[in-house]
Short mmCIF file of N, CA and C in Angstrom, two decimals:
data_model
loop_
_atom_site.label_atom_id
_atom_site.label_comp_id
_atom_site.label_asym_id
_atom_site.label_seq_id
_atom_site.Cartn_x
_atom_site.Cartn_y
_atom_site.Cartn_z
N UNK A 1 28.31 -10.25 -66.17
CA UNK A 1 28.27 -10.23 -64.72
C UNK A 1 26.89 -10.71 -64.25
N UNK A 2 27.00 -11.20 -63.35
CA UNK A 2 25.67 -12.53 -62.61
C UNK A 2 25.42 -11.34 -61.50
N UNK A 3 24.12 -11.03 -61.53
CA UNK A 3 23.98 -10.13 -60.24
C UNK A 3 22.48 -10.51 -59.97
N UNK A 4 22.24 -11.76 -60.05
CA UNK A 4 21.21 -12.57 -59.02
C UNK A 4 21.82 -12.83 -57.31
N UNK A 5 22.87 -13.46 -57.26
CA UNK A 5 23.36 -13.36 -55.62
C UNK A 5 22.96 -12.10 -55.11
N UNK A 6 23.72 -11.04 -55.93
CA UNK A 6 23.07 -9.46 -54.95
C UNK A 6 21.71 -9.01 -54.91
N UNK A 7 21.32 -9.56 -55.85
CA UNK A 7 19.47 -9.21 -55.73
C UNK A 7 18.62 -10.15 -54.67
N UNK A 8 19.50 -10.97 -54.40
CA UNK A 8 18.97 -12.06 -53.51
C UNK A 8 19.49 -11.48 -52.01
N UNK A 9 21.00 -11.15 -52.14
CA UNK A 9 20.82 -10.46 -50.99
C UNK A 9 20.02 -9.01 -50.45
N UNK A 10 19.72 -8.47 -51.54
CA UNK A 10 19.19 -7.30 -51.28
C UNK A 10 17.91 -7.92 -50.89
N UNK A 11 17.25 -9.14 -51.40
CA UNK A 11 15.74 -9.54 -50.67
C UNK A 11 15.89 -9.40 -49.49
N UNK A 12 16.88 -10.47 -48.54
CA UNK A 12 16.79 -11.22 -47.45
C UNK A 12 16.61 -9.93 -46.83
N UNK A 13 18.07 -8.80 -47.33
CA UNK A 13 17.79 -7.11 -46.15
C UNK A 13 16.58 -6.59 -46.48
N UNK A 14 16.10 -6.51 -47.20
CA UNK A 14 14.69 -6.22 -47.28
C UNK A 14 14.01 -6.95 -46.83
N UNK A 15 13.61 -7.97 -46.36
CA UNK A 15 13.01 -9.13 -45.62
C UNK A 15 12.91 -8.50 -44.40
N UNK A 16 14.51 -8.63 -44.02
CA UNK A 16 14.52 -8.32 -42.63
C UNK A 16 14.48 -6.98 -42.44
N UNK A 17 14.55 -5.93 -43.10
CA UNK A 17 13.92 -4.52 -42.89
C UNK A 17 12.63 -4.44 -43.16
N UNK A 18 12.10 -5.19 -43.62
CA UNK A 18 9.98 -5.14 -43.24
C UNK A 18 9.94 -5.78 -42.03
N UNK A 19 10.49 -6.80 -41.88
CA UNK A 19 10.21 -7.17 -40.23
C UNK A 19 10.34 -6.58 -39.16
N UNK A 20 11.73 -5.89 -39.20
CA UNK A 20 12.33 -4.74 -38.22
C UNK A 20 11.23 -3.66 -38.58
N UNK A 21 10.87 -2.81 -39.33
CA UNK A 21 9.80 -2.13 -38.98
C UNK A 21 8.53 -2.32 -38.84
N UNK A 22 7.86 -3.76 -39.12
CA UNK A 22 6.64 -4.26 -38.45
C UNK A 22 6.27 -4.25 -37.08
N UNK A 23 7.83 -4.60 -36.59
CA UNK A 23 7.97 -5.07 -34.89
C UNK A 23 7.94 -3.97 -34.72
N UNK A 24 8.87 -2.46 -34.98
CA UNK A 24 8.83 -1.32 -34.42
C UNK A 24 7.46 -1.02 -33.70
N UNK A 25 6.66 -0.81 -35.45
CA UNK A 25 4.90 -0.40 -35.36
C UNK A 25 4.41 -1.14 -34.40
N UNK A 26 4.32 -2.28 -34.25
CA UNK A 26 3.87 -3.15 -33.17
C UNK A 26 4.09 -2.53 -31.80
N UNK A 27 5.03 -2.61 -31.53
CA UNK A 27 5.55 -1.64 -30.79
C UNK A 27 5.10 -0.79 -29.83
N UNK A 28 5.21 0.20 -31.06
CA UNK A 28 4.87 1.90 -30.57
C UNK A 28 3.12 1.68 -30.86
N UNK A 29 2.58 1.09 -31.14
CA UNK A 29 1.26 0.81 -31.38
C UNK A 29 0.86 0.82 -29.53
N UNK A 30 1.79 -0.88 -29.18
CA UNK A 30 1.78 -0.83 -27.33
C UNK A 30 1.67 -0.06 -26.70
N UNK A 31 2.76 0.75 -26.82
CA UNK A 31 3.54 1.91 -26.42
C UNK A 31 2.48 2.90 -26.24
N UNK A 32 1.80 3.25 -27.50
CA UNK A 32 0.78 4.58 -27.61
C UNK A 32 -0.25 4.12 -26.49
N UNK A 33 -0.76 2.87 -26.50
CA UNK A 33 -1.49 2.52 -25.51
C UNK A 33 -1.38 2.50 -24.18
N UNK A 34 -0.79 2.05 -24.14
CA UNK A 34 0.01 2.07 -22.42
C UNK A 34 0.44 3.77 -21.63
N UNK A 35 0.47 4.55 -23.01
CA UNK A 35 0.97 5.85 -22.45
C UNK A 35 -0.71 6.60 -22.41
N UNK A 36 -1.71 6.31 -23.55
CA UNK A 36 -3.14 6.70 -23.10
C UNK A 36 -3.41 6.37 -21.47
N UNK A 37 -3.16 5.18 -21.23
CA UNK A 37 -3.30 4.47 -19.87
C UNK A 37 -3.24 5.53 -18.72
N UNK A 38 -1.66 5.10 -19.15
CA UNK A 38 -1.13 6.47 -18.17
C UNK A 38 -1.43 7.66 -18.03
N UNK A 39 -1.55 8.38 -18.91
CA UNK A 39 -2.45 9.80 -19.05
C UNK A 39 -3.74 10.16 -18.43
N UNK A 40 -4.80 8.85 -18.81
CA UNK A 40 -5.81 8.85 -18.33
C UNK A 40 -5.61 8.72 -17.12
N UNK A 41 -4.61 7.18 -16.28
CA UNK A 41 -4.57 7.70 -14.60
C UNK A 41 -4.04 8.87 -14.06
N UNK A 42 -3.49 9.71 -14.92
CA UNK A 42 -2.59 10.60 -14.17
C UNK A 42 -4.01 12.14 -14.26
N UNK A 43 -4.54 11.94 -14.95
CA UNK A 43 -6.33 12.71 -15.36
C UNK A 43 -6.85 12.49 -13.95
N UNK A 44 -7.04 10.95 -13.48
CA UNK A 44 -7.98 10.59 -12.34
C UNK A 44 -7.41 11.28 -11.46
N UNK A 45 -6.31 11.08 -11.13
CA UNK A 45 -5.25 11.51 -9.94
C UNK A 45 -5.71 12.92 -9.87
N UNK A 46 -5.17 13.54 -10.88
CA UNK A 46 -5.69 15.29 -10.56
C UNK A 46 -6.67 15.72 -9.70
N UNK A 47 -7.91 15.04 -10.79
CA UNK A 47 -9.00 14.98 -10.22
C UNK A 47 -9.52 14.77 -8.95
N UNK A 48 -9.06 13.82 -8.43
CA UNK A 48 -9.13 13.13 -6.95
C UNK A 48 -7.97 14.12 -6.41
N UNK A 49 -6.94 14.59 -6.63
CA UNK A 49 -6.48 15.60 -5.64
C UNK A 49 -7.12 16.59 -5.69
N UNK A 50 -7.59 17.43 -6.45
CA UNK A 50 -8.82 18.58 -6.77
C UNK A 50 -9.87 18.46 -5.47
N UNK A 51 -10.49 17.59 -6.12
CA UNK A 51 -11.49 16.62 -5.02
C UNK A 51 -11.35 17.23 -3.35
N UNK A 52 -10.02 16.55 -3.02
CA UNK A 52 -9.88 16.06 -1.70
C UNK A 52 -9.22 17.37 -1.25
N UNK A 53 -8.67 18.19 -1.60
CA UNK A 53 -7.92 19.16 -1.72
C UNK A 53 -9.56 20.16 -1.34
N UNK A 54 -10.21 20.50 -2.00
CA UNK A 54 -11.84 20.88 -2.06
C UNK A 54 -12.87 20.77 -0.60
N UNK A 55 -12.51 19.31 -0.58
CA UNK A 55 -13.01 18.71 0.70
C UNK A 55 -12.63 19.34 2.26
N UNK A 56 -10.92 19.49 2.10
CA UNK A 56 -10.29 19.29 3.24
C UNK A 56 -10.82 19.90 4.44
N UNK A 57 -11.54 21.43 3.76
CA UNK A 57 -11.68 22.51 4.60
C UNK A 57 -12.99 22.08 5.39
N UNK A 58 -13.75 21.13 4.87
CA UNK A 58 -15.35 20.65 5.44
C UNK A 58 -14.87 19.58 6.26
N UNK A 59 -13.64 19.16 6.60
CA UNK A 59 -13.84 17.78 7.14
C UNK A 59 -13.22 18.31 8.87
N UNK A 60 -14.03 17.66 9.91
CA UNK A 60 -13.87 18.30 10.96
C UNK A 60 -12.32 18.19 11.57
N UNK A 61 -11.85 19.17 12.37
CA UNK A 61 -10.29 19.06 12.58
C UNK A 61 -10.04 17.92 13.58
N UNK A 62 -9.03 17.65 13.45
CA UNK A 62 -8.67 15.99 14.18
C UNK A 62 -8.00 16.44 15.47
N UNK A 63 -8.44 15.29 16.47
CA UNK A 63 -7.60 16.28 18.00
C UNK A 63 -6.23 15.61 18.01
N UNK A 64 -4.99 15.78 18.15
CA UNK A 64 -4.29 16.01 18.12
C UNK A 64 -3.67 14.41 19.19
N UNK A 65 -3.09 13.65 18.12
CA UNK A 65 -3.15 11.85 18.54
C UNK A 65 -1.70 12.17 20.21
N UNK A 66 -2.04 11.14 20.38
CA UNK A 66 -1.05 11.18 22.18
C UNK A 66 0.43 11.14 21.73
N UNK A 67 1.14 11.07 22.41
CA UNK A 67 2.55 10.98 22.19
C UNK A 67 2.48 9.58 22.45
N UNK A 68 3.16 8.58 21.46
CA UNK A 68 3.16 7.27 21.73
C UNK A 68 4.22 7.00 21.94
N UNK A 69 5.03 5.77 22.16
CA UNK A 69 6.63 5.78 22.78
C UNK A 69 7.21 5.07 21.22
N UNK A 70 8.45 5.24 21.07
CA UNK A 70 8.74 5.09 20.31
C UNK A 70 8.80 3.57 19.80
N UNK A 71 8.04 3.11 19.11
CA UNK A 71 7.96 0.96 19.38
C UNK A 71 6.87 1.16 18.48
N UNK A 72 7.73 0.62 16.99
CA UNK A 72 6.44 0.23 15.69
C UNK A 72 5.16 -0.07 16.12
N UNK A 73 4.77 -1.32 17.28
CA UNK A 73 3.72 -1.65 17.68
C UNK A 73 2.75 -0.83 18.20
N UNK A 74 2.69 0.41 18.67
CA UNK A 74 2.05 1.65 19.44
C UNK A 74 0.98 1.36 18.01
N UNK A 75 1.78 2.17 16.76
CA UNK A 75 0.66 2.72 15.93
C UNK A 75 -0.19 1.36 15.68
N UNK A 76 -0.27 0.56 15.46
CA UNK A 76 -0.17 -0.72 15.01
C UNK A 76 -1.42 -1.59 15.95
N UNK A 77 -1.36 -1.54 17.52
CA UNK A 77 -2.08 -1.56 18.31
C UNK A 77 -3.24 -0.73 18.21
N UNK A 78 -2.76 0.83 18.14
CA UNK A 78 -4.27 1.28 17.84
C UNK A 78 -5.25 0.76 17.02
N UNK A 79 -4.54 0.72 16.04
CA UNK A 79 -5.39 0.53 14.68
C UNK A 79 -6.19 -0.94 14.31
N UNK A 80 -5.68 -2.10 15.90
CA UNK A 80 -6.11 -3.02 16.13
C UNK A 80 -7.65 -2.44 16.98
N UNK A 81 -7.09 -1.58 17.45
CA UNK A 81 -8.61 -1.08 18.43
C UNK A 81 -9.44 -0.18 17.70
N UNK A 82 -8.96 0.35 16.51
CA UNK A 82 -10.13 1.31 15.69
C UNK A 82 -10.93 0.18 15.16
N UNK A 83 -10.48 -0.61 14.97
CA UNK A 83 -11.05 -1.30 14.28
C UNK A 83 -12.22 -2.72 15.12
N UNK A 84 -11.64 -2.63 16.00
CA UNK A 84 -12.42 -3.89 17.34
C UNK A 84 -13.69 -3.48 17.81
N UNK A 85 -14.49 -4.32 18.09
CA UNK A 85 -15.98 -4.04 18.50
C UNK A 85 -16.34 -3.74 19.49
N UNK A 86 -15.44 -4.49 20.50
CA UNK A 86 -15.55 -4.74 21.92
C UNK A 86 -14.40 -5.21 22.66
N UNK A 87 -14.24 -5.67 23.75
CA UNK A 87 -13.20 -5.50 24.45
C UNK A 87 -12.02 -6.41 24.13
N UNK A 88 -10.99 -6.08 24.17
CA UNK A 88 -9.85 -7.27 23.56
C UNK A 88 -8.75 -7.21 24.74
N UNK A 89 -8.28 -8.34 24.75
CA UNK A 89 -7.14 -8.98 25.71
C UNK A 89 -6.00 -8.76 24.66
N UNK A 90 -4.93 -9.22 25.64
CA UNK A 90 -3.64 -9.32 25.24
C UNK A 90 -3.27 -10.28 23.75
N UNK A 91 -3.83 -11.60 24.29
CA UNK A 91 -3.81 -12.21 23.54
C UNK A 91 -4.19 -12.59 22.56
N UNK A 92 -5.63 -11.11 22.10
CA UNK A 92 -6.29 -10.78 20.63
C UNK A 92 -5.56 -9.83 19.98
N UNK A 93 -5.31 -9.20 20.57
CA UNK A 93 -3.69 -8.00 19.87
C UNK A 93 -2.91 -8.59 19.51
N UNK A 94 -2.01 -9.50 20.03
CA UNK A 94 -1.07 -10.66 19.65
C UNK A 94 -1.30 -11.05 18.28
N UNK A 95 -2.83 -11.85 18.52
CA UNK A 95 -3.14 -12.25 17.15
C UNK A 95 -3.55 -11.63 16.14
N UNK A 96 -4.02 -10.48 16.14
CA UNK A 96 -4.42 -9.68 15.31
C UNK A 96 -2.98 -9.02 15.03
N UNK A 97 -1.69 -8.87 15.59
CA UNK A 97 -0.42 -8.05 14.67
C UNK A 97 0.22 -9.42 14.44
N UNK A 98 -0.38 -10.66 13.96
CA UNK A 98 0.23 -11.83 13.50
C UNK A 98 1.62 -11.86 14.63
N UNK A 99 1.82 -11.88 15.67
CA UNK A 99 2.66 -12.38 16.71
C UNK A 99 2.36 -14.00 16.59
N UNK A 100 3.56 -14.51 17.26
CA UNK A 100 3.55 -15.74 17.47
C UNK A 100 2.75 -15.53 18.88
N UNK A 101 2.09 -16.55 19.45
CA UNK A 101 1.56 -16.71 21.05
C UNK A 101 2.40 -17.49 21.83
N UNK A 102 3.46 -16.68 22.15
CA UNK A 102 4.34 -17.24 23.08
C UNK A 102 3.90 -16.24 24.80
N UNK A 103 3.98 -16.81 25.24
CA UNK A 103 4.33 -15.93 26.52
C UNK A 103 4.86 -14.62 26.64
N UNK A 104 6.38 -14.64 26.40
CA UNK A 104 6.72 -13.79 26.48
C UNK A 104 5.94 -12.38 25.18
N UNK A 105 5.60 -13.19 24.02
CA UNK A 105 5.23 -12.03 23.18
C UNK A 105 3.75 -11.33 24.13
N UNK A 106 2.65 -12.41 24.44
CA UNK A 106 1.46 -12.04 24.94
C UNK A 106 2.02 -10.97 26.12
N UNK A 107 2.84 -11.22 26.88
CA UNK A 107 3.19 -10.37 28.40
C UNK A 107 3.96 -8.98 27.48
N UNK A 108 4.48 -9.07 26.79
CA UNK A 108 4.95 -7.95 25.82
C UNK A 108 4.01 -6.85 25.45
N UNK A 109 2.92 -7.74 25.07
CA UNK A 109 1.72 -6.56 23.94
C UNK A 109 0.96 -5.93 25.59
N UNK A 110 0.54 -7.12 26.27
CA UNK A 110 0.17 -6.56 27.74
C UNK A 110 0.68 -5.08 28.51
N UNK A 111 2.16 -5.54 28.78
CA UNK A 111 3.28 -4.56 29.03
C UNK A 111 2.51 -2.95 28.12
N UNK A 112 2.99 -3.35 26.92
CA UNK A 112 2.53 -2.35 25.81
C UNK A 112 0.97 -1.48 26.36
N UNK A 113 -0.03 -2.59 26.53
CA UNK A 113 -1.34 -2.00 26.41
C UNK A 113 -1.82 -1.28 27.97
N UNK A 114 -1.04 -1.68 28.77
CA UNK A 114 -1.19 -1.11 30.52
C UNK A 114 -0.48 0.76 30.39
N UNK A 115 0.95 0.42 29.07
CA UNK A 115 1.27 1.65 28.70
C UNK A 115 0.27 3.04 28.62
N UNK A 116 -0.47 2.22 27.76
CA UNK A 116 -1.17 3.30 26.63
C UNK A 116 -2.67 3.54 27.72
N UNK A 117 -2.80 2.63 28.76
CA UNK A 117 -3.97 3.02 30.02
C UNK A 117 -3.43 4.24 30.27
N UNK A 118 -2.19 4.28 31.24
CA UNK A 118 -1.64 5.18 31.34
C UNK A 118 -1.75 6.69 30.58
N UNK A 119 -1.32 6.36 29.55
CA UNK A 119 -1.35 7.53 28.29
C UNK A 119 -2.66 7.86 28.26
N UNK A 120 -3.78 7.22 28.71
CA UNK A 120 -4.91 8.09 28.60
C UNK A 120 -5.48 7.16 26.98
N UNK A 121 -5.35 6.21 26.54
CA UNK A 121 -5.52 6.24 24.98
C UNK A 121 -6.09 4.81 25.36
N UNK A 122 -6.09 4.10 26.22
CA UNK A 122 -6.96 2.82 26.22
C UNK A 122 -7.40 3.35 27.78
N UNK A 123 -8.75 2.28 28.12
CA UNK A 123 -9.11 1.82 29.39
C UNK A 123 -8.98 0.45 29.24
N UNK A 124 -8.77 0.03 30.99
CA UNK A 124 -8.67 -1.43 31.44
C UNK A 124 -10.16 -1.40 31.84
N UNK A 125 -11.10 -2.29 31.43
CA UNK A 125 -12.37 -2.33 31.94
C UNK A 125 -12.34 -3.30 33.25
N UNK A 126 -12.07 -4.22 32.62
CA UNK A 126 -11.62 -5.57 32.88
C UNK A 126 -10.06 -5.98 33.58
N UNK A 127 -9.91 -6.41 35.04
CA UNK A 127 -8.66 -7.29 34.51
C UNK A 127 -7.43 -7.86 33.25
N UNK A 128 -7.22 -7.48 32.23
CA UNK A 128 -6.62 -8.00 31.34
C UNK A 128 -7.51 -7.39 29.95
N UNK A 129 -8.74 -6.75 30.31
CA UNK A 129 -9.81 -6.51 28.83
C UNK A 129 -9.57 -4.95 28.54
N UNK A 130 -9.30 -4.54 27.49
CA UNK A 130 -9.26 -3.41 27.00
C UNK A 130 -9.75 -2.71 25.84
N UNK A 131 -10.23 -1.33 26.56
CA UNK A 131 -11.16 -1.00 25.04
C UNK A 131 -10.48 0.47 24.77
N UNK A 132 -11.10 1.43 23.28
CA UNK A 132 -10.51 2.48 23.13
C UNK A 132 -10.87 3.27 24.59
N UNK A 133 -10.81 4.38 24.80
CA UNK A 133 -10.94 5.40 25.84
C UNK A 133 -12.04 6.36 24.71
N UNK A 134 -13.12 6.44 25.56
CA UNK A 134 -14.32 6.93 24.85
C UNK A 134 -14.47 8.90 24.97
#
């Protein structure tokens, strides 16, 4: 009986069972790494909630924001004016929430910002110029 064919096949599965567990190791080698990764950010995280959590009680209490009307743009507008130096028009709000400058959008954000005079949360200095309410 010739039992070179089966020893030959028993190479090739052995071939390909060192490869199949090379790639595994390879692998879980990644794997181990990527999960240190993770561990370590999920370490920072703690930490920084610890932190801020620590903090909260020193940081002065916030007064209590206006009732805005219900229209994505309200919050969105402010945060155009926390951030502004000096006085802004209609048509710098526009551009600053990436609006197109059509008319109707500029008379829109306007509409919007005469609102929030009202509300007590902007002043009109100006004709058309508006700043936070100090």
């Amino acid at each position: 009986m010739n039992i070179e064919p089966l020893l030959e096949a028993l190479d090739i599965q052995e071939d390909a069972a060192r490869a199949l567990a090379e790639d595994l190791r390879t692998q879980i080698a990644e794997l181990h790494g990527r999960l240190r990764e993770a561990e370590t950010h999920l370490e920072r995280l703690a930490i920084t909630r610890k932190t801020v959590t620590g903090l909260a009680d020193r940081l002065p209490a916030q007064t209590s924001s206006p009732d805005l009307p219900e229209h994505p743009d309200y919050p969105r507008i402010l945060a155009v004016f926390h951030e502004a130096t000096g006085l802004l028009r209609a048509r710098d709000v526009c551009e600053a929430l990436d609006h197109e400058l059509l008319p109707k959008n500029i008379e829109g954000i306007r509409a919007k910002l005469k609102r929030l005079v009202k509300l007590d949360v902007l002043t009109e200095v100006d004709a058309g110029s508006f700043t936070r309410k100090q």
